[in-house]
PDB file of C-alpha atoms in Angstrom:
ATOM      1  CA  MET A   1       0.000   0.000   0.000  1.00 58.00           C
ATOM      2  CA  PRO A   2       1.646   3.281  -1.066  1.00 80.00           C
ATOM      3  CA  GLU A   3       2.203   5.510   1.963  1.00 92.00           C
ATOM      4  CA  GLY A   4       4.585   8.394   2.478  1.00 94.00           C
ATOM      5  CA  ASP A   5       7.707   6.232   2.698  1.00 95.00           C
ATOM      6  CA  THR A   6       6.765   4.251  -0.434  1.00 94.00           C
ATOM      7  CA  VAL A   7       6.129   7.418  -2.424  1.00 95.00           C
ATOM      8  CA  TRP A   8       9.382   8.982  -1.180  1.00 96.00           C
ATOM      9  CA  ARG A   9      11.236   5.886  -2.369  1.00 96.00           C
ATOM     10  CA  ALA A  10       9.514   6.035  -5.765  1.00 96.00           C
ATOM     11  CA  ALA A  11      10.465   9.701  -6.139  1.00 97.00           C
ATOM     12  CA  HIS A  12      14.070   8.911  -5.197  1.00 97.00           C
ATOM     13  CA  ARG A  13      14.295   6.161  -7.834  1.00 97.00           C
ATOM     14  CA  LEU A  14      12.689   8.338 -10.500  1.00 98.00           C
ATOM     15  CA  HIS A  15      14.984  11.233  -9.691  1.00 98.00           C
ATOM     16  CA  GLN A  16      18.061   9.037  -9.975  1.00 98.00           C
ATOM     17  CA  ALA A  17      16.868   7.645 -13.304  1.00 98.00           C
ATOM     18  CA  LEU A  18      15.562  10.807 -14.991  1.00 98.00           C
ATOM     19  CA  ALA A  19      16.906  13.998 -13.427  1.00 98.00           C
ATOM     20  CA  GLY A  20      19.557  15.712 -15.494  1.00 98.00           C
ATOM     21  CA  HIS A  21      18.556  13.863 -18.681  1.00 98.00           C
ATOM     22  CA  ARG A  22      16.449  14.892 -21.657  1.00 98.00           C
ATOM     23  CA  LEU A  23      13.337  12.996 -22.559  1.00 98.00           C
ATOM     24  CA  VAL A  24      13.509  11.174 -25.867  1.00 98.00           C
ATOM     25  CA  ARG A  25      10.061   9.673 -25.368  1.00 97.00           C
ATOM     26  CA  CYS A  26       6.884  10.934 -23.752  1.00 98.00           C
ATOM     27  CA  ASP A  27       3.535   9.171 -23.922  1.00 97.00           C
ATOM     28  CA  LEU A  28       0.781  10.365 -21.577  1.00 97.00           C
ATOM     29  CA  ARG A  29      -2.167   8.026 -21.965  1.00 96.00           C
ATOM     30  CA  VAL A  30      -5.034   9.956 -20.469  1.00 95.00           C
ATOM     31  CA  PRO A  31      -7.471  11.777 -22.772  1.00 94.00           C
ATOM     32  CA  ARG A  32      -6.837  15.318 -21.527  1.00 93.00           C
ATOM     33  CA  LEU A  33      -3.066  14.914 -21.986  1.00 96.00           C
ATOM     34  CA  ALA A  34      -3.137  12.961 -25.253  1.00 89.00           C
ATOM     35  CA  THR A  35      -1.656  15.856 -27.231  1.00 93.00           C
ATOM     36  CA  SER A  36       0.882  16.883 -24.575  1.00 96.00           C
ATOM     37  CA  ASP A  37       4.499  16.079 -25.413  1.00 96.00           C
ATOM     38  CA  LEU A  38       7.501  16.671 -23.174  1.00 98.00           C
ATOM     39  CA  THR A  39      10.005  15.150 -25.588  1.00 98.00           C
ATOM     40  CA  GLY A  40      13.238  17.137 -25.728  1.00 97.00           C
ATOM     41  CA  ARG A  41      12.799  18.699 -22.305  1.00 98.00           C
ATOM     42  CA  LEU A  42      15.296  18.192 -19.490  1.00 98.00           C
ATOM     43  CA  VAL A  43      13.976  16.557 -16.329  1.00 98.00           C
ATOM     44  CA  THR A  44      15.129  18.805 -13.518  1.00 98.00           C
ATOM     45  CA  ASP A  45      13.741  17.093 -10.435  1.00 97.00           C
ATOM     46  CA  VAL A  46      11.407  14.415  -9.114  1.00 98.00           C
ATOM     47  CA  THR A  47      10.147  14.922  -5.599  1.00 97.00           C
ATOM     48  CA  ALA A  48       7.471  13.555  -3.290  1.00 97.00           C
ATOM     49  CA  ARG A  49       4.937  15.698  -1.484  1.00 96.00           C
ATOM     50  CA  GLY A  50       3.099  13.465   0.937  1.00 93.00           C
ATOM     51  CA  LYS A  51       1.602  10.786  -1.317  1.00 92.00           C
ATOM     52  CA  HIS A  52       1.966  12.911  -4.460  1.00 96.00           C
ATOM     53  CA  LEU A  53       4.768  12.707  -7.023  1.00 97.00           C
ATOM     54  CA  LEU A  54       5.983  15.826  -8.827  1.00 98.00           C
ATOM     55  CA  THR A  55       8.175  15.343 -11.917  1.00 98.00           C
ATOM     56  CA  ARG A  56       9.522  18.736 -12.971  1.00 98.00           C
ATOM     57  CA  VAL A  57      10.869  19.474 -16.445  1.00 98.00           C
ATOM     58  CA  GLU A  58      12.452  22.533 -17.992  1.00 97.00           C
ATOM     59  CA  GLY A  59      10.096  25.158 -19.246  1.00 97.00           C
ATOM     60  CA  GLY A  60       8.350  25.389 -15.877  1.00 98.00           C
ATOM     61  CA  LEU A  61       6.150  22.299 -16.203  1.00 98.00           C
ATOM     62  CA  THR A  62       5.343  19.588 -13.651  1.00 98.00           C
ATOM     63  CA  LEU A  63       3.830  16.168 -14.254  1.00 98.00           C
ATOM     64  CA  HIS A  64       1.774  15.449 -11.162  1.00 98.00           C
ATOM     65  CA  SER A  65       0.838  11.864 -10.315  1.00 97.00           C
ATOM     66  CA  HIS A  66      -0.715  10.052  -7.363  1.00 95.00           C
ATOM     67  CA  LEU A  67      -0.470   6.313  -6.764  1.00 92.00           C
ATOM     68  CA  ARG A  68      -3.487   5.884  -4.458  1.00 87.00           C
ATOM     69  CA  MET A  69      -4.044   2.153  -3.871  1.00 85.00           C
ATOM     70  CA  GLU A  70      -2.734   0.402  -6.975  1.00 90.00           C
ATOM     71  CA  GLY A  71      -0.573   2.805  -8.959  1.00 93.00           C
ATOM     72  CA  SER A  72       3.170   2.390  -9.452  1.00 95.00           C
ATOM     73  CA  TRP A  73       6.121   3.747 -11.402  1.00 97.00           C
ATOM     74  CA  GLN A  74       8.558   1.186 -12.772  1.00 97.00           C
ATOM     75  CA  ILE A  75      11.988   1.948 -14.229  1.00 98.00           C
ATOM     76  CA  TYR A  76      13.539  -0.092 -17.031  1.00 98.00           C
ATOM     77  CA  ALA A  77      16.879  -0.167 -18.820  1.00 97.00           C
ATOM     78  CA  PRO A  78      17.035  -0.698 -22.588  1.00 95.00           C
ATOM     79  CA  GLY A  79      16.153  -4.285 -23.397  1.00 94.00           C
ATOM     80  CA  ASP A  80      14.376  -4.936 -20.091  1.00 96.00           C
ATOM     81  CA  ARG A  81      11.018  -6.645 -20.211  1.00 96.00           C
ATOM     82  CA  TRP A  82       8.282  -4.400 -18.854  1.00 97.00           C
ATOM     83  CA  ARG A  83       6.673  -6.276 -15.973  1.00 94.00           C
ATOM     84  CA  GLY A  84       4.503  -3.710 -14.220  1.00 94.00           C
ATOM     85  CA  GLY A  85       1.239  -4.885 -15.750  1.00 95.00           C
ATOM     86  CA  PRO A  86      -0.568  -5.290 -19.065  1.00 96.00           C
ATOM     87  CA  GLU A  87      -0.231  -2.649 -21.759  1.00 96.00           C
ATOM     88  CA  HIS A  88      -3.703  -1.247 -21.205  1.00 96.00           C
ATOM     89  CA  GLN A  89      -2.794  -0.291 -17.614  1.00 97.00           C
ATOM     90  CA  ILE A  90       0.037   2.016 -18.692  1.00 97.00           C
ATOM     91  CA  ARG A  91      -0.841   5.673 -18.162  1.00 97.00           C
ATOM     92  CA  ALA A  92       2.545   7.367 -18.711  1.00 98.00           C
ATOM     93  CA  ILE A  93       5.902   6.669 -20.343  1.00 98.00           C
ATOM     94  CA  LEU A  94       8.894   8.953 -19.802  1.00 98.00           C
ATOM     95  CA  GLY A  95      12.043   7.809 -21.539  1.00 98.00           C
ATOM     96  CA  THR A  96      15.633   9.035 -21.699  1.00 98.00           C
ATOM     97  CA  GLU A  97      18.430   7.413 -23.676  1.00 97.00           C
ATOM     98  CA  ASP A  98      19.322   5.202 -20.697  1.00 96.00           C
ATOM     99  CA  ARG A  99      16.129   4.649 -18.725  1.00 97.00           C
ATOM    100  CA  THR A 100      12.384   4.447 -19.237  1.00 98.00           C
ATOM    101  CA  ALA A 101       9.922   5.219 -16.435  1.00 98.00           C
ATOM    102  CA  VAL A 102       6.512   3.628 -16.888  1.00 98.00           C
ATOM    103  CA  GLY A 103       3.509   4.623 -14.784  1.00 98.00           C
ATOM    104  CA  TYR A 104       0.938   1.869 -14.276  1.00 97.00           C
ATOM    105  CA  ARG A 105      -2.648   2.289 -13.060  1.00 96.00           C
ATOM    106  CA  LEU A 106      -2.129   5.942 -12.125  1.00 96.00           C
ATOM    107  CA  PRO A 107      -5.512   7.281 -10.982  1.00 94.00           C
ATOM    108  CA  VAL A 108      -4.225  10.865 -11.037  1.00 95.00           C
ATOM    109  CA  LEU A 109      -2.071  12.278 -13.839  1.00 97.00           C
ATOM    110  CA  ASP A 110      -1.977  15.992 -14.564  1.00 97.00           C
ATOM    111  CA  LEU A 111       0.355  18.386 -16.336  1.00 98.00           C
ATOM    112  CA  LEU A 112       0.562  21.818 -14.752  1.00 97.00           C
ATOM    113  CA  ARG A 113       2.864  24.761 -14.502  1.00 98.00           C
ATOM    114  CA  THR A 114       5.420  24.310 -11.741  1.00 98.00           C
ATOM    115  CA  ALA A 115       4.330  27.655 -10.326  1.00 98.00           C
ATOM    116  CA  ASP A 116       0.830  26.180  -9.974  1.00 98.00           C
ATOM    117  CA  GLU A 117       1.875  23.146  -7.907  1.00 97.00           C
ATOM    118  CA  PRO A 118       0.081  24.572  -4.844  1.00 96.00           C
ATOM    119  CA  LYS A 119      -3.192  23.973  -6.683  1.00 95.00           C
ATOM    120  CA  ALA A 120      -2.454  20.236  -6.518  1.00 96.00           C
ATOM    121  CA  VAL A 121      -0.645  19.894  -3.185  1.00 96.00           C
ATOM    122  CA  GLY A 122      -1.106  23.183  -1.362  1.00 95.00           C
ATOM    123  CA  HIS A 123      -3.870  21.744   0.805  1.00 96.00           C
ATOM    124  CA  LEU A 124      -1.519  19.217   2.393  1.00 97.00           C
ATOM    125  CA  GLY A 125      -0.265  19.500   5.936  1.00 97.00           C
ATOM    126  CA  PRO A 126       3.421  19.326   6.888  1.00 97.00           C
ATOM    127  CA  ASP A 127       5.178  16.530   5.006  1.00 97.00           C
ATOM    128  CA  LEU A 128       6.659  13.907   7.330  1.00 97.00           C
ATOM    129  CA  LEU A 129       9.521  13.304   4.880  1.00 97.00           C
ATOM    130  CA  GLY A 130       9.721  16.776   3.360  1.00 95.00           C
ATOM    131  CA  PRO A 131      11.768  19.888   4.025  1.00 93.00           C
ATOM    132  CA  ASP A 132       8.648  21.625   5.319  1.00 90.00           C
ATOM    133  CA  TRP A 133       8.173  19.217   8.228  1.00 96.00           C
ATOM    134  CA  ASP A 134       6.886  21.153  11.241  1.00 97.00           C
ATOM    135  CA  PRO A 135       5.796  18.953  14.173  1.00 97.00           C
ATOM    136  CA  ASP A 136       4.168  21.848  16.013  1.00 97.00           C
ATOM    137  CA  GLU A 137       2.008  22.763  13.019  1.00 98.00           C
ATOM    138  CA  ALA A 138       1.138  19.108  12.441  1.00 98.00           C
ATOM    139  CA  LEU A 139       0.066  18.764  16.062  1.00 98.00           C
ATOM    140  CA  ARG A 140      -1.991  21.949  15.890  1.00 98.00           C
ATOM    141  CA  ARG A 141      -3.869  20.597  12.882  1.00 98.00           C
ATOM    142  CA  LEU A 142      -4.379  17.160  14.423  1.00 97.00           C
ATOM    143  CA  LEU A 143      -5.915  18.682  17.551  1.00 97.00           C
ATOM    144  CA  ALA A 144      -7.998  21.333  15.752  1.00 97.00           C
ATOM    145  CA  ASP A 145     -11.081  19.094  15.969  1.00 97.00           C
ATOM    146  CA  PRO A 146     -10.841  17.494  19.438  1.00 97.00           C
ATOM    147  CA  ALA A 147     -13.910  15.303  18.882  1.00 97.00           C
ATOM    148  CA  ARG A 148     -12.470  13.638  15.790  1.00 96.00           C
ATOM    149  CA  THR A 149     -11.011  10.180  16.284  1.00 96.00           C
ATOM    150  CA  VAL A 150      -7.247   9.763  16.253  1.00 97.00           C
ATOM    151  CA  GLY A 151      -7.435   7.266  13.387  1.00 96.00           C
ATOM    152  CA  GLU A 152      -9.420   9.570  11.115  1.00 96.00           C
ATOM    153  CA  ALA A 153      -7.336  12.626  12.002  1.00 97.00           C
ATOM    154  CA  MET A 154      -4.116  10.824  11.090  1.00 96.00           C
ATOM    155  CA  LEU A 155      -5.424   9.790   7.676  1.00 95.00           C
ATOM    156  CA  ASP A 156      -6.449  13.351   6.818  1.00 96.00           C
ATOM    157  CA  GLN A 157      -3.561  14.563   4.655  1.00 95.00           C
ATOM    158  CA  ARG A 158      -4.512  18.153   5.464  1.00 97.00           C
ATOM    159  CA  ASN A 159      -3.212  17.537   8.982  1.00 97.00           C
ATOM    160  CA  LEU A 160       0.090  15.873   8.148  1.00 95.00           C
ATOM    161  CA  ALA A 161       1.088  14.326   4.853  1.00 96.00           C
ATOM    162  CA  GLY A 162       2.316  10.766   4.463  1.00 95.00           C
ATOM    163  CA  ILE A 163       0.364   8.560   6.872  1.00 96.00           C
ATOM    164  CA  GLY A 164      -1.750   5.794   5.370  1.00 94.00           C
ATOM    165  CA  ASN A 165      -3.752   2.919   6.754  1.00 94.00           C
ATOM    166  CA  VAL A 166      -0.736   0.854   7.819  1.00 96.00           C
ATOM    167  CA  TYR A 167       0.908   3.594   9.830  1.00 97.00           C
ATOM    168  CA  LYS A 168      -2.423   4.685  11.279  1.00 97.00           C
ATOM    169  CA  SER A 169      -2.936   1.278  12.885  1.00 97.00           C
ATOM    170  CA  GLU A 170       0.710   0.835  13.877  1.00 98.00           C
ATOM    171  CA  LEU A 171       1.022   4.280  15.450  1.00 98.00           C
ATOM    172  CA  CYS A 172      -2.116   3.806  17.523  1.00 98.00           C
ATOM    173  CA  PHE A 173      -0.744   0.498  18.779  1.00 98.00           C
ATOM    174  CA  LEU A 174       2.655   1.944  19.654  1.00 98.00           C
ATOM    175  CA  LEU A 175       0.986   4.839  21.490  1.00 97.00           C
ATOM    176  CA  ARG A 176      -1.317   2.343  23.242  1.00 97.00           C
ATOM    177  CA  VAL A 177      -4.453   4.231  22.295  1.00 97.00           C
ATOM    178  CA  SER A 178      -7.627   3.131  20.564  1.00 97.00           C
ATOM    179  CA  PRO A 179      -7.974   4.412  16.985  1.00 97.00           C
ATOM    180  CA  TRP A 180     -11.443   5.599  18.104  1.00 96.00           C
ATOM    181  CA  LEU A 181     -10.077   7.827  20.879  1.00 97.00           C
ATOM    182  CA  PRO A 182     -11.014  11.496  20.334  1.00 97.00           C
ATOM    183  CA  THR A 183      -7.894  13.500  19.570  1.00 97.00           C
ATOM    184  CA  GLY A 184      -8.741  15.867  22.430  1.00 96.00           C
ATOM    185  CA  LEU A 185      -8.181  12.984  24.867  1.00 96.00           C
ATOM    186  CA  LEU A 186      -4.873  11.864  23.396  1.00 96.00           C
ATOM    187  CA  PRO A 187      -2.305  11.656  26.206  1.00 95.00           C
ATOM    188  CA  ALA A 188       0.985  13.455  25.507  1.00 97.00           C
ATOM    189  CA  PRO A 189      -0.230  14.248  21.968  1.00 97.00           C
ATOM    190  CA  GLU A 190       3.171  15.567  20.872  1.00 97.00           C
ATOM    191  CA  ARG A 191       4.379  11.958  20.780  1.00 98.00           C
ATOM    192  CA  LEU A 192       2.222  11.221  17.733  1.00 98.00           C
ATOM    193  CA  PRO A 193       3.925  13.437  15.127  1.00 97.00           C
ATOM    194  CA  ALA A 194       7.349  12.655  16.617  1.00 97.00           C
ATOM    195  CA  LEU A 195       6.816   8.895  16.382  1.00 98.00           C
ATOM    196  CA  ALA A 196       5.252   9.152  12.924  1.00 98.00           C
ATOM    197  CA  LYS A 197       8.305  11.047  11.698  1.00 97.00           C
ATOM    198  CA  LYS A 198      10.640   8.441  13.207  1.00 97.00           C
ATOM    199  CA  LEU A 199       8.828   5.476  11.652  1.00 97.00           C
ATOM    200  CA  LEU A 200       8.689   6.938   8.154  1.00 97.00           C
ATOM    201  CA  GLU A 201      12.316   8.037   8.289  1.00 97.00           C
ATOM    202  CA  VAL A 202      13.615   4.595   9.273  1.00 96.00           C
ATOM    203  CA  ASN A 203      11.440   2.884   6.657  1.00 96.00           C
ATOM    204  CA  LYS A 204      11.872   5.183   3.664  1.00 95.00           C
ATOM    205  CA  SER A 205      14.922   3.297   2.380  1.00 92.00           C
ATOM    206  CA  ARG A 206      13.737  -0.207   3.275  1.00 90.00           C
ATOM    207  CA  PRO A 207      12.174  -2.536   0.714  1.00 84.00           C
ATOM    208  CA  SER A 208       9.831  -3.900   3.417  1.00 90.00           C
ATOM    209  CA  ARG A 209       8.117  -1.781   6.047  1.00 94.00           C
ATOM    210  CA  VAL A 210       9.029  -2.704   9.665  1.00 96.00           C
ATOM    211  CA  THR A 211       7.564  -1.158  12.827  1.00 97.00           C
ATOM    212  CA  THR A 212       8.484  -3.881  15.328  1.00 97.00           C
ATOM    213  CA  ALA A 213      12.287  -3.919  14.811  1.00 92.00           C
ATOM    214  CA  ASP A 214      11.866  -7.596  13.821  1.00 93.00           C
ATOM    215  CA  PRO A 215      12.425  -8.072  10.062  1.00 92.00           C
ATOM    216  CA  ARG A 216      10.941 -11.574   9.922  1.00 92.00           C
ATOM    217  CA  ARG A 217       8.095 -11.678   7.419  1.00 90.00           C
ATOM    218  CA  ASP A 218       5.327 -12.510   9.901  1.00 91.00           C
ATOM    219  CA  ARG A 219       6.563 -10.164  12.631  1.00 95.00           C
ATOM    220  CA  ARG A 220       7.305  -6.890  10.824  1.00 96.00           C
ATOM    221  CA  LEU A 221       4.077  -5.146  11.882  1.00 97.00           C
ATOM    222  CA  TRP A 222       2.415  -5.082  15.292  1.00 98.00           C
ATOM    223  CA  VAL A 223      -1.256  -5.266  14.278  1.00 98.00           C
ATOM    224  CA  TYR A 224      -1.840  -4.307  10.638  1.00 97.00           C
ATOM    225  CA  GLY A 225      -2.997  -7.311   8.615  1.00 96.00           C
ATOM    226  CA  ARG A 226      -3.047  -9.546  11.712  1.00 97.00           C
ATOM    227  CA  ALA A 227      -6.813  -9.826  12.301  1.00 97.00           C
ATOM    228  CA  GLY A 228      -7.583 -12.860  14.476  1.00 97.00           C
ATOM    229  CA  ARG A 229      -3.920 -13.566  15.122  1.00 97.00           C
ATOM    230  CA  PRO A 230      -2.252 -13.130  18.527  1.00 97.00           C
ATOM    231  CA  CYS A 231      -1.020  -9.676  19.448  1.00 97.00           C
ATOM    232  CA  LEU A 232       2.765  -9.737  19.375  1.00 96.00           C
ATOM    233  CA  ARG A 233       2.834  -8.054  22.775  1.00 96.00           C
ATOM    234  CA  CYS A 234       0.079  -9.748  24.811  1.00 97.00           C
ATOM    235  CA  ALA A 235      -1.249 -12.631  22.606  1.00 97.00           C
ATOM    236  CA  THR A 236      -4.825 -11.270  22.580  1.00 97.00           C
ATOM    237  CA  PRO A 237      -6.422 -11.773  19.133  1.00 97.00           C
ATOM    238  CA  VAL A 238      -6.074  -8.655  17.003  1.00 97.00           C
ATOM    239  CA  ARG A 239      -9.348  -7.140  15.833  1.00 97.00           C
ATOM    240  CA  VAL A 240     -10.272  -5.346  12.621  1.00 96.00           C
ATOM    241  CA  ALA A 241     -13.154  -3.025  11.710  1.00 94.00           C
ATOM    242  CA  ASP A 242     -13.996  -0.236   9.288  1.00 92.00           C
ATOM    243  CA  GLN A 243     -13.354   3.284  10.489  1.00 91.00           C
ATOM    244  CA  GLY A 244     -14.613   6.414   8.807  1.00 84.00           C
ATOM    245  CA  SER A 245     -17.753   7.445   6.970  1.00 79.00           C
ATOM    246  CA  GLY A 246     -18.998   8.967   3.753  1.00 73.00           C
ATOM    247  CA  GLY A 247     -17.196   6.532   1.497  1.00 72.00           C
ATOM    248  CA  GLN A 248     -13.903   7.057   3.351  1.00 75.00           C
ATOM    249  CA  GLU A 249     -14.099   3.881   5.421  1.00 82.00           C
ATOM    250  CA  ARG A 250     -10.732   2.192   6.010  1.00 87.00           C
ATOM    251  CA  LEU A 251      -9.862  -1.082   7.726  1.00 92.00           C
ATOM    252  CA  THR A 252      -8.374  -0.487  11.156  1.00 96.00           C
ATOM    253  CA  TYR A 253      -6.484  -3.072  13.191  1.00 97.00           C
ATOM    254  CA  TRP A 254      -6.002  -2.921  16.943  1.00 97.00           C
ATOM    255  CA  CYS A 255      -5.414  -5.004  20.056  1.00 98.00           C
ATOM    256  CA  PRO A 256      -8.364  -4.640  22.444  1.00 96.00           C
ATOM    257  CA  ARG A 257      -6.146  -5.307  25.461  1.00 96.00           C
ATOM    258  CA  CYS A 258      -3.174  -3.085  24.622  1.00 97.00           C
ATOM    259  CA  GLN A 259      -5.488  -0.403  23.216  1.00 96.00           C
ATOM    260  CA  PRO A 260      -8.615  -0.271  25.392  1.00 91.00           C
ATOM    261  CA  GLU A 261     -11.712   1.403  24.056  1.00 86.00           C
ATOM    262  CA  PRO A 262     -12.160   5.045  25.114  1.00 79.00           C
ATOM    263  CA  ALA A 263     -14.426   5.528  28.092  1.00 66.00           C
ATOM    264  CA  ASN A 264     -17.879   6.838  27.245  1.00 57.00           C
TER     265      ASN A 264
END
């Protein structure tokens, strides 16, 4: 599941492959961009902003993409077999003489002026892996609605950018709070942005996400994906339920013993 660390890693790979090179191929396979062509332009930078990817090219243009649940960017050398999915799932191809970046199943693909990037990402809160990271501002935003549950507040990218469903569940477990606890009742709330920053930083360069310090396949995460299995801390069966409303429901995992329900 693409979260802030996954997107940061994708941006890093794309930057290494494309930045400083001119595009010899550009194929943007969405109707509104069908006539757009970046061939001949120098790629100047690829950066992540929360879960968004910004590929900047000379002439003041930015190709904005978002992976959401299933999207990915794959990088191939000449002669490599493209393995990211069937042809009809390709939404973008950016090629230099040495590398080709192929975007599969991209639900969001826009071309905008670099100066207009705030229209696409300006609503985001402080980026956990970005140069704008500000824990005090992130905390202020998280606590702005004290009745909102911790789980929902963390997933709102307007509060802080980069947390997805995995980190939501894992952070609540590590803080020993229920995901349904109102943010106004969060004990020592400053721990949340600090711990979130730490987890994403240590995982941004790892191929597999680990929150337990145990890299074994079945012990990398405390609760996420472990419904019905013993809690790694107390052996109580981990529970799972939808959290959210209005079409924004997300599966949430928690240990009912380590994370007791908030008192009514």
